[in-house]
Amino acid sequence: MRSPVLPLTWHLARSSGRRGLQSHLLAAGAAAVGAFVLLVMVAATLGSGERADHTAWRTPEPAEHGTAVQALATTYVRHQPLAVVSLAQLPGRAATEAPPGLTAFPKRGEVYLSPALAKLLRELPANRLADRFPKRAHYGTIGAAGLASPDELVAVVGRAPGDPAMSRSAAQDASWFDEGQAARAVVSGFSGGKPTMFTAFDQGAALLGVVLLAMPVVVLASAAGRLGAARREQRLAALRLAGATPRQIIAMTAVEATAVGAAGAVTGALAYGALLPVLAEVPYGVGGWYTGQLWVGAAWLAGIVLAVTALITISAVSMLRQVATAPLGVAQQANPRRTRMIRLVLFVAALGYIWVSTGGGQLKPRDLLVLLLIFYGAFWLFGPWVVDRLGRIAGRFARRPATLLAARRLSDDPRGAWRTVSGLVLAGFAAGFFSVSMLGSDGAQYRDQVAVITESPVAARHAAAESRTLLDRAGVTATVTVGREDDYDNLLGGSPGVVARVSGGTGQIEKAVTALASVGSGHVPYTQDYASASDRTVTDRIAQVSTATLALSFVVATASAGLTAAANVLDRRRIYGLLRLAGTPLKVLDRARVRETVLPLVVLAGGTAAMGVYGSYQLNKLAGATINTTGAVRLAVCVAVGALAMLAAIGASRPLLRKVTADPARAAD
């Protein structure tokens, strides 16, 4: 016998009228936004890993029977890192394979540049950049296989094995700041190595953003699945009373929600694919992206589409317990949806576990991500319980009709009220987490200094005289001093060498670095950028991820609140109509809607923001950094913007409230 589920579902969907179509379109739009946001963040995470792999060849991996010498040095131009990979073929050894991005191993004197560096060489005067490399009439080009980003600055220079730049003293343990920026080894190829300092942290930071965004997207999908919930409950309760089985009701709801969710998720996936070239222009870490790096692949694409569809379907089906077990109560709207004390118990247990786990401060980043997920899950359970209690307390002390109506709505349907504010409440955690981002040394005490390392204090005195001559010839005003072993207040940090204190700003400092490239032991001259690179790389990534996560969190939370507010108006048509017939002014109904949002928002968003500050404190402690106390202003701005966005989203449904109550007798029927 043919099942009547599909024909009946199609018939009910067609006969639901304009309001039913509006609910379906809103749900599909929410699914599209959720799928798009998840795909973008997953793409950034996977792409960051691929970009890091593209930089691993630059870090020399020692080989027992090596065929060439490889040295990595890092210099800076316009405050951006420039990786200089020097290569020298050892005589009498087998030919060394070409490094990634090159067609052949570079010969002595050959220079290969990344496209971005070649463009910069044409823009800047030679005495600021080009003179740091061997003079060539033509430069080779490094292909995409050897670059993490089209904006990356990389140079590959062919040298002789005895060149000063290839010596141990030039690229290894010469300065306190060399780790991750300078290295040397005898190599046999370029298949080993580890990602450079400038890309190694990118994937972890992007993954943190994914975790923090996951729950707001779940909230949005949940809101989409419950659009038109009250109308659907009434319709299904009537079918249940007419003889439909629970299995048929669940199947009808699942089919309808799956179709709407799949249509929206596929639309979001198509938008992601179409916007890949635009997304590739958004800088992250070392710069923009190659488009292929942001393609997640068919498996991830299908998985996220299915996940968003499943979330919407589960959200829609989860409301059917009352319909299946007590259809008469649903039809008469006689069952208040209370919450149980077990939610509080589970929340306290989860907080206790997080507190104990983070007490030692010796957690890996992966452990912290797991704890974030536990926290989100605990708050998702705890939120409705708090809303229920707030409604009861507010109802007991209410002195105005709007407050009384809001309190009744909160206690009658705490889960529905929680869904309205949950997106922003959970986004408050991200705001609190990132408002006190990690601090590191910015190297300000080394401003305007250029350091040159020498082999010995005696060589430093000769280097000082040579440096004064070269700087004067380059037109750079500077004071050159010889570093002392007991002087740790300059860039040398006790190493033998000279320090030039340059006047005139960034341009003059770059001229000084270029002019002094031939001085010293072969270690490239370095500046404040070199000294602060390690700390700044981490804090910059955190700042970039925080900005993107906060922006997307508030967008998703606002969309979720707007959808839920509009759906609540449509679901409560009958209640609003009855209240209007009883003489309740429209202004009172609107104030009640605002208050049932503001009450839980003030209490819960404050709690999650405080939890976010605590989570950031633990991460800062793990990294050995301190709390940014000035972030309180940023946190206040985030909370204010989020609250205004929430109120704006609710206010956007005010015309809909006016429309559904324009004929209260019809609405109440």
XYZ file of C-alpha atoms in Angstrom:
669
model
C 0.000 0.000 0.000
C 1.366 3.400 -0.987
C 2.271 5.667 1.937
C 0.133 8.840 2.177
C 2.956 10.803 3.864
C 4.517 12.401 0.794
C 1.260 13.393 -0.956
C -0.203 14.766 2.273
C 2.993 16.694 3.080
C 3.009 18.238 -0.393
C -0.685 19.110 -0.134
C -0.295 20.770 3.260
C 2.771 22.702 2.087
C 0.904 24.029 -0.959
C -2.194 24.914 1.026
C -0.297 26.746 3.782
C -0.647 30.003 1.845
C 1.599 33.017 1.829
C 2.564 32.709 5.488
C 3.658 29.124 4.988
C 5.721 30.137 1.977
C 7.289 32.973 3.980
C 8.271 30.568 6.759
C 9.816 28.174 4.260
C 11.766 30.959 2.552
C 13.035 32.292 5.888
C 14.098 28.794 6.962
C 15.863 28.192 3.650
C 17.614 31.562 3.976
C 18.824 30.677 7.464
C 20.115 27.332 6.200
C 21.937 29.112 3.376
C 23.612 31.541 5.799
C 24.619 28.730 8.163
C 26.070 26.562 5.389
C 27.926 29.509 3.860
C 29.488 30.597 7.165
C 30.575 27.061 8.043
C 32.046 26.464 4.600
C 34.027 29.707 4.740
C 35.486 28.923 8.177
C 36.274 25.306 7.292
C 37.887 26.514 4.065
C 40.065 28.926 6.041
C 41.096 26.118 8.403
C 41.940 23.590 5.689
C 43.542 26.249 3.490
C 45.744 27.415 6.370
C 47.100 23.892 6.726
C 47.849 23.698 3.014
C 49.560 27.090 3.091
C 51.730 25.997 6.006
C 52.789 22.893 4.067
C 53.904 25.134 1.193
C 56.414 26.859 3.491
C 57.971 23.731 5.026
C 60.597 23.404 2.282
C 62.277 26.642 3.392
C 63.283 25.249 6.782
C 66.407 23.167 6.107
C 66.264 19.548 7.257
C 69.765 18.128 7.948
C 70.713 15.086 5.860
C 73.509 12.609 6.616
C 74.691 12.549 3.009
C 73.671 16.017 1.921
C 74.334 17.473 -1.497
C 73.774 21.188 -0.884
C 73.838 23.857 1.814
C 70.600 25.677 2.577
C 70.323 28.774 4.759
C 67.152 30.624 5.708
C 67.302 34.301 6.652
C 64.461 36.723 7.321
C 64.561 40.425 6.655
C 61.765 42.994 6.626
C 60.427 45.598 4.241
C 57.427 47.795 5.026
C 57.194 45.779 8.268
C 56.430 42.612 6.264
C 58.685 39.524 6.535
C 60.829 38.679 3.521
C 62.152 35.110 3.510
C 65.545 34.757 1.812
C 66.492 31.150 1.026
C 70.160 30.820 0.066
C 71.242 27.611 -1.710
C 74.691 26.349 -2.648
C 75.466 23.092 -4.449
C 78.330 21.201 -2.775
C 81.139 20.264 -5.182
C 81.608 16.591 -5.985
C 78.091 15.676 -4.797
C 75.059 14.508 -6.751
C 72.902 17.196 -8.276
C 70.233 18.510 -5.894
C 66.601 18.575 -6.950
C 64.898 21.879 -7.620
C 63.075 23.443 -4.654
C 59.289 23.812 -4.926
C 58.269 26.604 -7.255
C 61.537 26.497 -9.253
C 62.287 24.558 -12.417
C 65.957 23.950 -11.529
C 68.362 24.247 -8.620
C 69.653 27.862 -8.675
C 73.175 28.448 -9.932
C 75.562 30.807 -8.215
C 74.413 34.401 -8.628
C 70.885 33.491 -9.783
C 67.989 35.111 -7.931
C 64.362 33.960 -7.981
C 61.598 36.186 -6.596
C 57.980 35.680 -5.693
C 55.618 37.761 -7.868
C 54.744 40.047 -4.939
C 58.431 40.660 -4.170
C 59.209 41.320 -7.849
C 56.447 43.916 -7.919
C 57.762 45.528 -4.732
C 61.280 45.664 -6.184
C 59.923 47.747 -9.061
C 58.078 50.090 -6.696
C 60.838 50.823 -4.160
C 64.184 52.501 -4.819
C 67.059 50.041 -5.158
C 68.750 51.374 -2.009
C 65.721 50.286 0.065
C 65.382 46.706 -1.210
C 66.970 45.534 -4.496
C 70.540 46.169 -3.331
C 70.140 43.481 -0.653
C 70.401 40.822 -3.401
C 73.072 40.077 -6.014
C 72.639 42.422 -8.965
C 70.917 40.755 -11.914
C 69.510 42.028 -15.192
C 66.722 39.461 -14.976
C 65.165 37.590 -12.066
C 63.539 34.182 -12.060
C 60.027 33.660 -10.715
C 58.989 31.398 -7.840
C 55.846 29.455 -8.729
C 52.782 28.891 -6.576
C 54.082 25.485 -5.438
C 56.735 27.247 -3.341
C 54.507 29.968 -1.904
C 51.840 30.050 0.759
C 50.153 33.152 -0.629
C 50.282 35.292 -3.769
C 51.194 38.196 -1.450
C 54.143 36.441 0.187
C 57.621 37.961 -0.094
C 60.186 35.236 -0.842
C 63.574 35.208 -2.560
C 65.765 32.230 -3.513
C 69.441 33.088 -4.067
C 72.093 30.814 -5.554
C 75.440 31.183 -3.752
C 78.836 29.547 -3.379
C 79.337 27.177 -0.413
C 81.949 29.533 1.067
C 79.734 32.623 0.875
C 79.411 34.375 4.294
C 75.610 34.048 4.061
C 76.026 30.229 4.100
C 78.157 30.109 7.243
C 76.910 28.719 10.549
C 77.439 32.035 12.310
C 75.267 33.813 9.738
C 72.086 31.837 10.175
C 72.148 29.899 13.406
C 72.220 30.908 17.088
C 73.702 34.324 16.277
C 70.889 36.263 17.942
C 68.218 35.706 20.570
C 65.584 36.342 17.935
C 66.747 33.859 15.276
C 64.431 30.998 16.219
C 61.964 30.493 13.400
C 63.587 33.175 11.264
C 67.096 31.861 10.587
C 68.464 28.347 10.068
C 71.205 26.479 8.186
C 71.852 22.839 7.297
C 73.366 20.532 4.715
C 70.394 19.055 2.840
C 69.707 16.454 0.184
C 66.285 17.737 -0.863
C 63.270 19.764 0.187
C 60.706 17.171 1.258
C 61.277 17.601 4.996
C 61.239 20.633 7.208
C 58.491 22.219 9.228
C 56.205 25.188 8.477
C 57.671 28.604 9.022
C 56.848 30.644 12.075
C 54.609 32.885 9.988
C 52.218 30.081 8.944
C 52.491 27.461 11.695
C 49.832 29.046 13.950
C 47.333 29.942 11.218
C 45.394 26.692 11.213
C 45.043 26.551 14.996
C 43.708 30.105 15.112
C 41.247 29.398 12.292
C 40.097 26.219 14.072
C 39.422 28.273 17.190
C 37.180 30.504 15.087
C 35.321 27.464 13.748
C 34.637 26.187 17.262
C 33.410 29.574 18.481
C 31.168 29.969 15.428
C 29.784 26.445 15.472
C 27.237 27.063 18.231
C 25.780 30.288 16.764
C 25.303 28.391 13.490
C 23.593 25.567 15.383
C 21.340 28.175 16.990
C 20.507 29.609 13.581
C 19.723 26.161 12.178
C 17.584 25.408 15.224
C 15.676 28.650 14.738
C 15.165 27.795 11.069
C 13.841 24.338 11.915
C 11.303 25.793 14.324
C 9.953 28.536 12.096
C 6.193 28.199 12.116
C 6.432 25.694 14.973
C 3.160 26.652 16.677
C 1.208 26.595 13.404
C 2.752 23.246 12.514
C 1.974 21.842 15.974
C -1.668 22.841 15.682
C -1.942 21.299 12.224
C -0.221 18.054 13.217
C -2.189 17.800 16.471
C -5.378 17.968 14.431
C -4.099 15.204 12.140
C -3.102 13.152 15.176
C -6.589 13.506 16.633
C -8.010 12.516 13.238
C -6.108 9.214 13.363
C -2.584 9.862 12.067
C 0.071 7.769 13.770
C 3.101 9.304 15.525
C 5.353 7.776 12.868
C 3.391 9.474 10.090
C 3.509 12.846 11.847
C 7.252 12.577 12.385
C 7.763 11.504 8.764
C 5.718 14.438 7.445
C 7.651 16.944 9.526
C 11.003 15.389 8.627
C 10.241 15.408 4.900
C 9.118 19.047 4.960
C 12.075 20.235 7.071
C 14.599 18.213 5.060
C 13.372 19.636 1.770
C 13.522 23.217 3.049
C 16.871 22.740 4.809
C 18.478 20.998 1.845
C 17.322 23.716 -0.557
C 18.790 26.415 1.696
C 22.035 24.561 2.421
C 22.634 23.857 -1.267
C 22.019 27.544 -1.998
C 24.632 28.494 0.614
C 27.084 25.991 -0.875
C 26.524 27.419 -4.373
C 27.092 30.940 -3.027
C 30.338 29.761 -1.417
C 31.539 28.275 -4.703
C 30.587 31.369 -6.697
C 32.309 33.715 -4.231
C 35.594 31.792 -3.975
C 37.522 34.360 -6.077
C 36.209 37.140 -3.830
C 36.989 35.212 -0.637
C 40.532 34.590 -1.901
C 41.165 38.340 -1.770
C 40.470 38.508 1.976
C 43.887 38.634 3.701
C 44.753 36.302 6.526
C 48.196 35.766 7.992
C 50.790 36.146 5.249
C 48.251 37.613 2.800
C 45.527 36.608 0.383
C 44.855 33.115 -0.923
C 45.215 31.072 -4.044
C 41.635 30.181 -4.950
C 42.337 26.456 -4.859
C 43.430 26.692 -1.227
C 39.914 27.695 -0.196
C 38.165 24.841 -1.991
C 37.103 22.388 0.721
C 36.483 19.502 -1.663
C 33.361 17.532 -2.499
C 33.401 15.503 0.730
C 33.431 18.533 3.033
C 30.920 20.347 0.842
C 28.465 17.459 0.969
C 29.129 16.904 4.672
C 28.318 20.488 5.660
C 25.208 20.561 3.460
C 24.027 17.335 5.091
C 24.937 18.589 8.584
C 22.969 21.828 8.215
C 20.020 19.932 6.720
C 20.149 17.407 9.564
C 20.256 20.193 12.196
C 17.138 21.806 10.749
C 15.367 18.461 10.481
C 16.234 17.415 14.037
C 15.147 20.812 15.330
C 11.785 20.510 13.573
C 11.196 16.908 14.670
C 12.263 17.471 18.283
C 9.168 19.578 18.946
C 6.798 16.688 18.152
C 6.972 14.854 21.485
C 3.981 16.727 22.873
C 2.096 16.352 19.584
C 2.621 12.593 19.581
C 1.821 11.971 23.262
C -0.742 14.702 24.087
C -2.288 16.083 20.884
C -5.361 17.387 22.684
C -3.252 19.478 25.034
C -1.340 20.934 22.111
C -4.534 21.671 20.212
C -5.892 23.503 23.261
C -2.497 25.071 24.016
C -2.790 23.812 27.583
C 0.708 22.503 28.257
C 3.250 24.998 29.598
C 6.760 23.858 28.661
C 8.506 23.775 32.020
C 12.160 22.986 32.532
C 13.673 20.667 35.102
C 16.287 21.134 37.791
C 18.553 18.562 36.116
C 19.639 21.310 33.705
C 21.134 23.302 36.585
C 22.846 20.196 37.969
C 24.442 19.375 34.605
C 25.541 22.983 34.116
C 27.230 23.136 37.523
C 28.907 19.783 36.854
C 30.216 21.014 33.487
C 31.562 24.239 35.021
C 33.219 22.243 37.769
C 34.906 19.993 35.238
C 36.136 23.009 33.234
C 37.414 24.682 36.399
C 39.351 21.595 37.487
C 40.713 20.967 33.971
C 42.039 24.500 33.542
C 43.343 24.932 37.063
C 46.837 23.678 36.248
C 47.202 25.829 33.133
C 49.031 23.012 31.283
C 46.507 22.386 28.516
C 47.088 21.796 24.850
C 45.124 23.939 22.373
C 43.084 20.875 21.405
C 42.065 20.360 25.039
C 40.931 23.982 25.255
C 38.780 23.537 22.148
C 37.122 20.500 23.731
C 36.425 22.506 26.875
C 34.870 25.273 24.759
C 32.502 22.730 23.213
C 31.590 21.420 26.665
C 30.899 24.959 27.823
C 28.669 25.696 24.845
C 26.734 22.479 25.380
C 26.297 23.181 29.082
C 25.038 26.703 28.459
C 22.655 25.429 25.796
C 21.069 23.195 28.454
C 21.199 25.841 31.174
C 19.743 28.756 29.194
C 16.079 27.610 29.118
C 16.164 26.877 32.858
C 17.334 30.430 33.610
C 14.698 31.871 31.275
C 11.987 29.853 33.026
C 13.048 31.109 36.466
C 13.372 34.681 35.232
C 9.820 34.500 33.930
C 8.490 33.298 37.265
C 10.393 35.947 39.223
C 9.398 38.733 36.835
C 5.763 37.627 36.962
C 5.769 37.712 40.757
C 7.061 41.286 40.919
C 5.519 42.696 37.720
C 3.799 46.077 38.091
C 3.028 46.805 34.437
C 0.965 44.861 31.882
C 3.854 44.594 29.392
C 6.146 43.097 32.041
C 3.444 40.654 33.132
C 2.862 39.511 29.547
C 6.600 39.122 28.980
C 7.001 37.125 32.194
C 4.140 34.828 31.232
C 5.676 34.165 27.821
C 9.051 33.421 29.406
C 7.653 30.897 31.865
C 5.173 29.334 29.418
C 7.732 28.725 26.663
C 11.266 29.142 28.067
C 12.837 27.163 25.233
C 11.272 29.423 22.614
C 12.378 32.567 24.479
C 15.870 31.123 24.867
C 16.124 30.469 21.138
C 15.501 34.159 20.472
C 18.468 35.332 22.558
C 20.724 32.274 22.505
C 22.683 33.387 19.446
C 23.731 36.686 20.996
C 24.223 35.121 24.432
C 26.694 32.630 22.999
C 28.273 35.326 20.815
C 28.853 37.196 24.094
C 31.275 34.434 25.004
C 33.307 35.169 21.860
C 33.192 38.893 22.686
C 34.486 38.287 26.199
C 37.090 35.812 24.955
C 38.600 38.125 22.356
C 38.220 41.415 24.214
C 41.264 40.548 26.340
C 43.421 39.102 23.583
C 46.984 38.014 24.209
C 49.712 40.551 24.580
C 53.332 40.133 23.643
C 56.412 42.288 23.471
C 56.088 44.752 20.614
C 59.812 45.515 20.630
C 59.140 49.220 21.173
C 62.396 49.579 23.106
C 64.247 48.730 19.880
C 62.555 51.366 17.739
C 64.871 52.997 15.128
C 67.656 50.462 15.763
C 69.456 48.374 13.144
C 71.720 45.625 14.495
C 74.657 43.968 12.726
C 76.223 40.866 14.275
C 79.965 40.261 13.987
C 82.173 37.284 14.786
C 84.001 38.978 17.689
C 84.261 42.269 19.620
C 87.421 43.090 17.640
C 85.542 42.619 14.368
C 82.739 44.798 15.773
C 85.074 47.811 16.051
C 86.105 47.452 12.420
C 82.443 46.928 11.425
C 81.467 50.157 13.217
C 83.863 52.225 11.084
C 82.692 50.480 7.904
C 79.037 51.006 8.885
C 79.503 54.750 9.373
C 81.045 55.022 5.913
C 78.279 52.984 4.220
C 75.466 54.833 5.987
C 76.966 58.202 5.132
C 77.302 57.122 1.504
C 73.627 56.020 1.506
C 72.504 59.366 2.922
C 71.289 57.878 6.212
C 71.656 59.850 9.441
C 72.545 57.425 12.216
C 74.577 57.003 15.380
C 76.681 53.821 15.298
C 77.862 52.227 18.552
C 79.655 49.003 19.382
C 77.631 46.545 21.459
C 78.901 45.452 24.866
C 78.605 41.962 26.314
C 76.784 43.271 29.404
C 74.371 45.517 27.430
C 70.984 43.862 26.950
C 68.992 47.004 26.207
C 69.620 46.933 22.482
C 68.902 44.530 19.617
C 72.237 42.726 20.013
C 71.304 41.467 23.467
C 74.932 40.923 24.444
C 76.078 39.465 21.095
C 79.162 41.035 19.457
C 78.291 43.611 16.804
C 77.201 47.174 16.152
C 73.923 49.046 16.557
C 72.920 51.926 14.313
C 70.276 54.269 15.721
C 68.640 55.725 12.627
C 66.729 58.988 12.254
C 64.015 59.543 9.654
C 61.466 56.746 9.956
C 60.777 53.517 8.077
C 62.272 54.548 4.746
C 65.597 55.487 6.310
C 65.680 52.293 8.372
C 65.189 50.211 5.219
C 68.002 52.128 3.529
C 70.213 51.375 6.521
C 69.388 47.650 6.425
C 70.200 47.565 2.702
C 73.424 49.542 3.104
C 74.686 47.307 5.931
C 73.851 43.999 4.207
C 77.537 43.348 3.443
C 78.799 44.169 6.959
C 79.444 41.647 9.698
C 79.501 37.857 9.752
C 76.908 37.320 7.033
C 73.871 37.457 9.350
C 71.396 39.873 7.782
C 70.995 43.222 9.598
C 67.800 43.208 11.613
C 65.385 45.666 13.216
C 62.547 45.892 15.712
C 60.323 43.866 13.346
C 62.736 40.940 13.622
C 62.800 41.119 17.409
C 59.019 41.226 17.882
C 58.084 38.786 15.089
C 57.408 35.754 17.275
C 54.966 37.487 19.622
C 53.421 39.642 16.933
C 52.672 36.678 14.675
C 50.521 35.036 17.349
C 48.755 38.214 18.431
C 48.083 39.244 14.821
C 46.454 35.903 14.059
C 44.356 36.101 17.216
C 43.316 39.633 16.270
C 42.357 38.614 12.732
C 40.384 35.586 13.869
C 38.725 37.578 16.648
C 37.554 40.271 14.235
C 36.163 37.739 11.771
C 34.588 35.582 14.478
C 32.951 38.481 16.286
C 31.575 39.934 13.054
C 30.199 36.595 11.830
C 28.887 35.679 15.300
C 26.893 38.873 15.582
C 25.624 38.533 12.004
C 24.485 34.961 12.627
C 23.047 35.830 16.061
C 21.153 38.810 14.664
C 19.782 36.726 11.801
C 18.720 34.051 14.279
C 17.004 36.610 16.518
C 15.230 38.227 13.573
C 14.014 34.882 12.275
C 12.804 33.774 15.687
C 11.053 37.088 16.369
C 9.243 36.937 13.028
C 8.300 33.302 13.579
C 6.976 34.074 17.073
C 4.712 36.768 15.693
C 3.288 34.355 13.125
C 2.977 31.529 15.671
C 1.182 33.752 18.212
C -1.329 35.263 15.809
C -4.205 33.757 17.741
C -2.890 34.878 21.134
C -2.192 38.407 19.883
C -5.635 38.519 18.297
C -7.320 37.505 21.553
C -5.330 40.081 23.505
C -6.262 42.785 21.023
C -9.939 41.810 21.269
C -9.596 42.049 25.051
C -8.484 45.666 24.625
C -4.706 45.337 24.929
C -3.025 48.209 23.017
C -0.592 47.248 20.265
C 2.091 49.294 22.040
C 1.817 47.045 25.116
C 2.185 43.903 23.011
C 5.287 45.308 21.368
C 6.797 46.319 24.717
C 6.144 42.824 26.027
C 8.037 41.339 23.082
C 11.027 43.575 23.803
C 11.043 42.829 27.523
C 10.851 39.080 27.057
C 14.077 39.467 25.061
C 15.880 42.015 27.236
C 15.363 40.194 30.557
C 17.197 36.954 29.658
C 19.672 38.813 27.462
C 20.977 41.009 30.297
C 21.411 38.103 32.687
C 22.751 35.440 30.333
C 24.902 37.574 28.021
C 26.687 39.010 31.054
C 27.409 35.501 32.285
C 28.793 34.248 28.987
C 30.917 37.381 28.522
C 32.462 36.771 31.954
C 33.102 33.156 31.007
C 34.760 34.350 27.794
C 37.103 36.595 29.760
C 38.020 33.645 31.964
C 38.670 31.415 28.928
C 40.915 34.060 27.402
C 42.769 34.373 30.692
C 43.503 30.641 30.667
C 44.745 30.778 27.072
C 46.908 33.801 27.855
C 48.375 32.027 30.862
C 49.139 29.005 28.708
C 51.073 31.231 26.288
C 52.851 33.109 29.067
C 51.141 36.400 28.168
C 49.179 38.852 30.271
C 45.586 40.068 30.166
C 44.821 43.145 28.106
C 42.929 45.198 30.644
C 42.139 47.913 28.080
C 39.927 45.335 26.370
C 37.119 46.299 28.761
C 36.241 49.163 26.435
C 36.199 46.825 23.460
C 34.011 44.375 25.379
C 31.548 47.135 26.256
C 31.378 48.171 22.604
C 30.764 44.563 21.518
C 27.979 44.092 24.043
C 26.380 47.424 23.089
C 26.553 46.656 19.368
C 25.144 43.177 19.956
C 22.259 44.498 22.059
C 21.423 47.153 19.477
C 21.552 44.553 16.712
C 19.221 42.305 18.695
C 16.725 45.106 19.319
C 16.915 46.095 15.653
C 16.194 42.510 14.619
C 13.165 42.409 16.911
C 12.049 45.835 15.735
C 12.151 44.627 12.134
C 9.229 42.313 12.897
C 7.110 45.156 14.317
C 5.317 45.766 10.980
C 4.486 42.050 10.902
C 2.933 42.319 14.373
C 0.884 45.283 13.215
C -0.256 43.358 10.154
C -1.343 40.157 11.918
C -3.305 42.160 14.511
C -4.935 44.473 11.996
C -8.022 42.210 12.048
C -7.985 40.754 15.581
C -11.257 38.878 15.166
C -9.890 36.972 12.193
C -6.518 36.377 13.857
C -8.169 34.978 16.966
C -10.353 32.605 15.003
